[in-house]
Amino acid sequence: MRGQVASVVVLGFVSQVTSQGFSASWDDAYSKATTALGKLSSSEKINIVTGIGWGKGACAGNTGTASSIGFRSLCLQDGPLGVRSATGITAFPPGIQAASTWDRTLMRDRGKGIGQQTKALGVNVILGPVAGPLGQFAQGGRNWEGFGNDPYLCGVSMEQTVGGIQDGGAQACAKHYIGNEQEKNRETMNSNVDERTMHELYLWPFAEAVRANVASVMCSYNKLSGKWACENQHALDELLKKELGFKGYVVTDWNAQHTTADSANAGLDMTMPGSDYGGKNVFWGSLLQTAVSNKQVSSSRLDDMVKRILASWYLTKQDQGYPSTIVTNAGTGGKNVQGNNGTIAKNVARDGIVLLKNSGNLLPLKKPKSIAIIGSAAVNNPKGINSCQDMGCNTGTLAMGWGSGTATLPYLSAPADAISTRAKQDGSTVSTTSSDTASQGASAAQNADVAIVFITSDSGEAYITVETHVGDRNDLKAWHSGDDVVKAVAGTNKNTIVVIHSVGPILLEAFADLANVKAIVWAGLPGQEAGNALVEVLYGDVSPSGKLPYTIAKKESDYGTSIQATTDSFGEGLYIDYRYLDKNKITPRYEFGFGLSYTTFNYSSLTVTPTSLLTSGPESGDTIPGGAKSLFDIVATVSATITNSGSVTGAEVAQLYIGLPSSAPATPVRQLRGFEKPSLKAGESQVVEFDLKRKDLMYWDTSAKKWTLPKGSFVVEVGASSRDLRLSGKIDVS
């Protein structure tokens, strides 16, 4: 729907949007690094940039040492949701659940918890957060590790998570850079990404990580235009270091290095783990020393590698009393470092839950006499919550996908247990059927006041195959005949609630319109607090406030992309997810940014206030972390009033979308460029403000090789989702 139209011009001063990332001085860090460099022997320099080899240290990756400056072996460890191969840590919800909260504070708190636990275990570098894959393919195996397929939402999530991790004392590592969008043939895939698509989609969130002062970036396995990503000068040196002004170091993904001199000269700074998994293919170490001696690699390039690594070490103050490493590569070790992070994990899991359907206001539950809980995902894996290596199975409650981006669960709150505990307080009787058989589900549900059915879809990294899925998902169907179970239960119970734990979108057409399916609750990937988080939403302790970080389409072809074999041409360009559906006027089942609440919200009083008369033209100014300085000028402020018009407290994600004028090259109908999430009591109103950066209104000019502000009228839309746009205004550029 559309409401008010507004355009107000008031002139003021141009100011800059400051990053909410990690606040520290690279200049100070480089000064210390330069001093330290003068004390190093040539062998110590080689030690700092070279991993000691697979399986030879306490961590997944370990550098050599430099005793002359007190530089111990750096410990690099997965992963993006918590410290892998350690006990006593918090298994946070994955990145996709954090994105689903659309809550900057929770994103940062989650990052800080990860960073603090990383430091407490003596791990220097945590291998996360994830901006690649962004989500070109809905079936992509590792999409769940990142923050959804919109570059703006992913960029904000990267900024906040990097800031949190490094505030916690660890070095963050933004990965996987870049073009690694699928698991199939990831180590040989050739990704051909045109420059506009690269800048406006895939590079955008990495730029935000750089702007947040990320310490390191991990290059990916794939090729880019025929050159390996980890020895691709255009990607590493021209884009990342020169254009984005990245001051940290580039580290390989594990065993993603292919040469000695070419990788060094292209801009690689650290190799991990220093060998292949058999202890062979050692490209640096003594071979790098020889290459420097033979002038195949300049001594200044080696010094630059070392300074970058040392600067990140100093930037995060790891030279000052950093704890000893107490993890082991056997997957044991460590102390209990959880602190109060279980609460943060629960809040992320809870506030990332998206209510998709709620016919007749069945939810929140109102002390039903009897509840039937149905599905294997409602209970914990009977063999143990950590019984599958790297979570390589879909048995029991689905807390995360599988692969190296997982962590050991200290505990797992199963939905059936949490619901049963709450139901007992209400005097409700509960029956649980941990079967995914349609007939058993129907039988269990037929006499209950309410039936809650749990269905799933899983994915992960390609080194593990789960139920014929080799990392990427084979399709977008619910696993374990989930559609059939839901239909059978709904055939016998008029108050059916479907709870979905999934790595990404699944097709809901088989049951979404069934009259007896009264509620659909998208619980995502909740981490260790799955049940506790869900109960607080089901029973109305809080109103659901999550919004979809991707589109749920009606059929797979509605996404416009599919997993590739050997070469990915990125032929869809800018048009992935909602951009593709908007362009082709396809109606989704549930659009990007959608999510219901137990209350209602009104939008009013849109104002658009440019900070100055805007003129078209290219970016300008010195390069600062993230890009040219002018990109971060605030060029307009948009405000709107959000009112809770319902009867209970709730939080609303107000979203701002921009449409470029016709003078720009072909571009998506609208693109997310802002969001705010006020929490409002019943009847309360709040004015939310969105600061628009110059970059938010620009496109990448492939001829000029610059961000360019086009001439004309920009459409400004504010609303509750990408298809529920309540207010409309404009910004004029001369």
Coordinates of N, CA, C and O in Angstrom, one line a residue, residues 624-725:
I624 N 39.6 6.6 2.1 CA 39.6 6.2 3.5 C 39.1 4.8 3.5 O 38.6 4.3 2.5
P625 N 39.2 4.1 4.7 CA 38.7 2.8 4.7 C 37.2 2.7 4.3 O 36.3 3.4 4.9
G626 N 37.0 1.9 3.2 CA 35.6 1.8 2.7 C 35.5 2.4 1.3 O 34.6 2.0 0.5
G627 N 36.4 3.4 0.9 CA 36.3 4.0 -0.4 C 36.6 5.5 -0.4 O 37.1 6.0 0.6
A628 N 36.2 6.1 -1.5 CA 36.4 7.6 -1.5 C 35.6 8.3 -0.5 O 34.5 8.0 -0.2
K629 N 36.2 9.3 0.1 CA 35.6 10.0 1.3 C 34.2 10.5 1.0 O 33.3 10.4 1.9
S630 N 34.0 11.0 -0.2 CA 32.7 11.6 -0.5 C 31.5 10.6 -0.4 O 30.3 11.0 -0.3
L631 N 31.8 9.4 -0.6 CA 30.8 8.3 -0.5 C 30.0 8.3 0.8 O 28.8 7.9 0.8
F632 N 30.6 8.8 1.8 CA 30.0 8.7 3.2 C 29.5 10.0 3.7 O 29.1 10.2 4.8
D633 N 29.4 11.0 2.8 CA 28.7 12.3 3.1 C 27.3 12.0 3.3 O 26.6 11.3 2.5
I634 N 26.7 12.6 4.3 CA 25.2 12.5 4.5 C 24.6 13.5 3.5 O 24.9 14.7 3.6
V635 N 23.8 13.1 2.6 CA 23.3 14.0 1.6 C 21.8 14.2 1.8 O 21.2 15.2 1.2
A636 N 21.1 13.4 2.7 CA 19.7 13.7 3.0 C 19.4 12.9 4.2 O 20.0 11.9 4.5
T637 N 18.4 13.4 5.0 CA 17.8 12.7 6.1 C 16.4 12.6 5.9 O 15.7 13.5 5.5
V638 N 15.9 11.3 6.0 CA 14.5 11.0 5.9 C 13.9 10.6 7.2 O 14.6 9.9 8.0
S639 N 12.8 11.2 7.5 CA 12.2 10.9 8.8 C 10.7 10.5 8.6 O 10.1 10.9 7.6
A640 N 10.2 9.6 9.5 CA 8.8 9.2 9.5 C 8.4 8.9 10.9 O 9.2 8.6 11.8
T641 N 7.1 9.0 11.2 CA 6.5 8.7 12.5 C 5.9 7.3 12.5 O 5.1 7.0 11.6
I642 N 6.4 6.5 13.4 CA 5.8 5.1 13.5 C 5.0 5.1 14.8 O 5.5 5.5 15.9
T643 N 3.8 4.6 14.7 CA 2.9 4.6 15.9 C 2.4 3.1 16.1 O 2.0 2.5 15.1
N644 N 2.5 2.7 17.3 CA 1.9 1.4 17.7 C 0.4 1.6 17.9 O 0.0 2.1 18.9
S645 N -0.3 1.1 16.9 CA -1.8 1.3 16.9 C -2.5 0.1 17.5 O -3.8 0.1 17.5
G646 N -1.8 -0.8 18.0 CA -2.4 -2.0 18.6 C -2.5 -2.0 20.1 O -2.4 -0.9 20.7
S647 N -2.5 -3.1 20.7 CA -2.8 -3.2 22.2 C -1.7 -3.8 23.0 O -1.8 -3.8 24.2
V648 N -0.6 -4.2 22.4 CA 0.6 -4.7 23.1 C 1.9 -4.0 22.6 O 1.9 -3.5 21.5
T649 N 2.9 -4.1 23.5 CA 4.2 -3.6 23.1 C 4.8 -4.4 22.0 O 4.6 -5.6 21.9
G650 N 5.4 -3.7 21.0 CA 6.1 -4.4 19.9 C 7.2 -3.6 19.3 O 7.2 -2.3 19.5
A651 N 8.0 -4.2 18.5 CA 9.1 -3.5 17.8 C 8.8 -3.6 16.3 O 8.4 -4.7 15.8
E652 N 9.0 -2.6 15.6 CA 8.7 -2.6 14.1 C 10.0 -2.2 13.4 O 10.7 -1.2 13.7
V653 N 10.3 -2.9 12.3 CA 11.4 -2.6 11.5 C 10.9 -1.7 10.3 O 10.3 -2.2 9.4
A654 N 11.1 -0.5 10.4 CA 10.8 0.5 9.4 C 11.9 0.5 8.3 O 13.1 0.7 8.7
Q655 N 11.5 0.2 7.1 CA 12.5 0.0 6.0 C 12.4 1.2 5.0 O 11.3 1.6 4.6
L656 N 13.6 1.6 4.5 CA 13.7 2.7 3.5 C 14.3 2.1 2.2 O 15.3 1.5 2.3
Y657 N 13.6 2.3 1.1 CA 14.0 1.9 -0.2 C 14.2 3.1 -1.1 O 13.4 4.0 -1.1
I658 N 15.2 3.0 -2.0 CA 15.5 4.0 -3.0 C 15.3 3.5 -4.4 O 15.8 2.4 -4.7
G659 N 14.7 4.3 -5.2 CA 14.6 4.0 -6.7 C 15.4 5.1 -7.4 O 15.1 6.3 -7.2
L660 N 16.3 4.7 -8.3 CA 17.1 5.6 -9.0 C 16.3 6.2 -10.2 O 15.4 5.6 -10.7
P661 N 16.7 7.4 -10.6 CA 16.0 8.1 -11.7 C 16.3 7.4 -13.0 O 17.2 6.6 -13.2
S662 N 15.5 7.8 -14.1 CA 15.6 7.2 -15.4 C 17.0 7.5 -16.1 O 17.4 6.7 -17.0
S663 N 17.7 8.5 -15.6 CA 19.0 8.8 -16.2 C 20.1 7.8 -15.9 O 21.1 7.7 -16.5
A664 N 19.8 7.0 -14.8 CA 20.8 5.9 -14.5 C 20.7 4.8 -15.4 O 19.6 4.5 -16.0
P665 N 21.7 4.0 -15.6 CA 21.6 2.7 -16.3 C 20.5 1.8 -15.7 O 20.1 2.0 -14.6
A666 N 20.1 0.8 -16.4 CA 19.0 -0.1 -15.9 C 19.4 -0.5 -14.5 O 20.5 -1.0 -14.2
T667 N 18.4 -0.4 -13.6 CA 18.7 -0.6 -12.2 C 17.5 -1.2 -11.5 O 16.3 -1.1 -12.1
P668 N 17.6 -1.9 -10.4 CA 16.4 -2.5 -9.7 C 15.4 -1.4 -9.4 O 15.7 -0.2 -9.2
V669 N 14.1 -1.9 -9.4 CA 13.0 -1.0 -9.1 C 13.2 -0.2 -7.8 O 13.0 1.0 -7.7
R670 N 13.7 -1.0 -6.8 CA 14.0 -0.4 -5.5 C 15.1 -1.2 -4.8 O 15.2 -2.4 -5.0
Q671 N 15.8 -0.5 -3.9 CA 16.9 -1.1 -3.2 C 16.9 -0.6 -1.7 O 16.8 0.6 -1.5
L672 N 17.1 -1.6 -0.8 CA 17.1 -1.2 0.6 C 18.3 -0.2 0.9 O 19.4 -0.5 0.4
R673 N 18.0 0.9 1.5 CA 19.1 1.8 1.9 C 18.9 2.4 3.3 O 19.6 3.4 3.6
G674 N 18.1 1.7 4.1 CA 18.0 2.1 5.5 C 17.0 1.3 6.3 O 16.1 0.8 5.7
F675 N 17.2 1.2 7.6 CA 16.2 0.6 8.4 C 16.4 1.0 9.9 O 17.5 1.3 10.3
E676 N 15.3 1.1 10.6 CA 15.4 1.4 12.0 C 14.3 0.5 12.7 O 13.3 0.2 12.1
K677 N 14.6 0.2 14.0 CA 13.7 -0.7 14.7 C 13.3 -0.2 16.1 O 13.9 -0.5 17.1
P678 N 12.3 0.7 16.1 CA 11.9 1.2 17.4 C 11.0 0.2 18.1 O 10.2 -0.5 17.5
S679 N 11.1 0.2 19.4 CA 10.2 -0.6 20.3 C 9.2 0.3 20.9 O 9.6 1.3 21.5
L680 N 7.9 0.1 20.7 CA 6.9 1.0 21.1 C 5.8 0.3 22.0 O 5.4 -0.8 21.6
K681 N 5.4 1.0 23.0 CA 4.3 0.6 23.8 C 3.0 0.8 23.0 O 3.0 1.7 22.1
A682 N 2.0 0.2 23.4 CA 0.7 0.4 22.8 C 0.3 1.9 22.8 O 0.4 2.5 23.9
G683 N 0.0 2.5 21.7 CA -0.4 3.9 21.6 C 0.8 4.8 21.4 O 0.6 6.0 21.2
E684 N 2.0 4.3 21.6 CA 3.2 5.2 21.5 C 3.6 5.5 20.1 O 3.5 4.6 19.2
S685 N 4.2 6.7 19.9 CA 4.7 7.1 18.6 C 6.2 7.4 18.7 O 6.6 7.9 19.8
Q686 N 6.9 7.3 17.6 CA 8.3 7.7 17.6 C 8.7 8.1 16.2 O 8.3 7.5 15.2
V687 N 9.5 9.2 16.1 CA 10.0 9.6 14.9 C 11.3 8.9 14.6 O 12.2 8.9 15.5
V688 N 11.4 8.2 13.5 CA 12.6 7.5 13.1 C 13.3 8.3 12.0 O 12.6 8.9 11.2
E689 N 14.6 8.3 12.0 CA 15.4 9.0 11.0 C 16.4 8.1 10.3 O 17.0 7.2 10.9
F690 N 16.5 8.3 9.0 CA 17.4 7.6 8.2 C 18.4 8.5 7.6 O 17.9 9.5 6.8
D691 N 19.6 8.4 7.8 CA 20.7 9.2 7.2 C 21.1 8.5 5.9 O 21.6 7.4 5.9
L692 N 20.9 9.2 4.8 CA 21.3 8.6 3.5 C 22.7 9.1 3.1 O 23.0 10.3 3.1
K693 N 23.6 8.2 2.8 CA 24.9 8.5 2.4 C 24.9 8.8 0.9 O 24.0 8.3 0.2
R694 N 25.9 9.5 0.4 CA 25.9 9.7 -1.1 C 26.0 8.4 -1.8 O 25.3 8.2 -2.8
K695 N 26.7 7.5 -1.3 CA 26.8 6.1 -2.0 C 25.4 5.5 -2.1 O 25.2 4.7 -3.0
D696 N 24.5 5.7 -1.2 CA 23.2 5.1 -1.2 C 22.4 5.5 -2.4 O 21.5 4.8 -2.8
L697 N 22.8 6.6 -3.0 CA 22.1 7.1 -4.2 C 22.8 6.9 -5.5 O 22.4 7.3 -6.6
M698 N 24.0 6.2 -5.4 CA 24.9 6.1 -6.6 C 24.8 4.8 -7.3 O 24.3 3.8 -6.7
Y699 N 25.3 4.7 -8.5 CA 25.5 3.5 -9.2 C 27.0 3.4 -9.6 O 27.7 4.5 -9.6
W700 N 27.5 2.2 -9.9 CA 28.9 2.1 -10.4 C 28.9 2.3 -11.9 O 28.3 1.6 -12.7
D701 N 29.7 3.4 -12.2 CA 29.9 3.7 -13.6 C 31.0 2.9 -14.2 O 32.2 3.2 -13.8
T702 N 30.7 2.0 -15.1 CA 31.8 1.1 -15.5 C 32.8 1.8 -16.5 O 33.9 1.3 -16.6
S703 N 32.4 2.8 -17.1 CA 33.3 3.6 -18.0 C 34.2 4.4 -17.2 O 35.5 4.4 -17.4
A704 N 33.7 5.2 -16.2 CA 34.5 6.1 -15.4 C 35.2 5.3 -14.3 O 36.2 5.8 -13.7
K705 N 34.8 4.1 -14.0 CA 35.3 3.3 -12.9 C 35.2 4.0 -11.6 O 36.1 4.1 -10.8
K706 N 34.0 4.6 -11.4 CA 33.7 5.4 -10.2 C 32.2 5.3 -9.8 O 31.4 5.0 -10.7
W707 N 32.0 5.5 -8.5 CA 30.6 5.6 -8.1 C 30.1 7.0 -8.6 O 30.8 8.0 -8.5
T708 N 28.9 7.0 -9.2 CA 28.4 8.2 -9.8 C 26.9 8.5 -9.4 O 26.1 7.6 -9.3
L709 N 26.7 9.7 -9.0 CA 25.3 10.2 -8.7 C 24.6 10.6 -9.9 O 25.0 11.6 -10.6
P710 N 23.5 10.0 -10.3 CA 22.8 10.4 -11.5 C 21.9 11.6 -11.3 O 21.5 11.9 -10.1
K711 N 21.5 12.2 -12.4 CA 20.6 13.3 -12.3 C 19.2 12.9 -12.4 O 18.8 11.9 -13.1
G712 N 18.3 13.6 -11.7 CA 16.9 13.4 -11.8 C 16.2 13.2 -10.4 O 16.8 13.5 -9.4
S713 N 15.0 12.7 -10.4 CA 14.2 12.5 -9.1 C 14.4 11.0 -8.7 O 14.0 10.1 -9.4
F714 N 14.8 10.9 -7.5 CA 14.9 9.6 -6.8 C 13.6 9.3 -6.0 O 13.1 10.2 -5.3
V715 N 13.1 8.1 -6.1 CA 11.9 7.7 -5.3 C 12.4 7.3 -3.9 O 13.3 6.4 -3.8
V716 N 11.8 7.8 -2.9 CA 12.1 7.4 -1.5 C 10.8 6.8 -1.0 O 9.8 7.4 -0.9
E717 N 10.9 5.5 -0.5 CA 9.8 4.8 0.0 C 10.1 4.2 1.4 O 11.2 3.7 1.6
V718 N 9.2 4.4 2.3 CA 9.3 3.8 3.6 C 8.2 3.0 4.0 O 7.0 3.3 3.7
G719 N 8.4 1.8 4.5 CA 7.3 0.9 4.9 C 7.8 -0.3 5.7 O 8.9 -0.3 6.2
A720 N 6.9 -1.3 5.8 CA 7.0 -2.4 6.6 C 7.7 -3.6 5.9 O 8.1 -4.6 6.6
S721 N 7.9 -3.5 4.6 CA 8.6 -4.6 3.9 C 8.8 -4.0 2.5 O 8.5 -2.9 2.1
S722 N 9.5 -4.8 1.6 CA 9.8 -4.4 0.3 C 8.6 -4.2 -0.6 O 8.6 -3.6 -1.7
R723 N 7.4 -4.8 -0.2 CA 6.2 -4.7 -0.9 C 5.1 -4.0 -0.1 O 4.0 -3.8 -0.7
D724 N 5.3 -3.6 1.1 CA 4.3 -2.9 1.9 C 4.9 -1.5 2.2 O 5.4 -1.3 3.3
L725 N 4.8 -0.7 1.2 CA 5.5 0.6 1.3 C 4.4 1.7 1.6 O 3.6 2.0 0.8

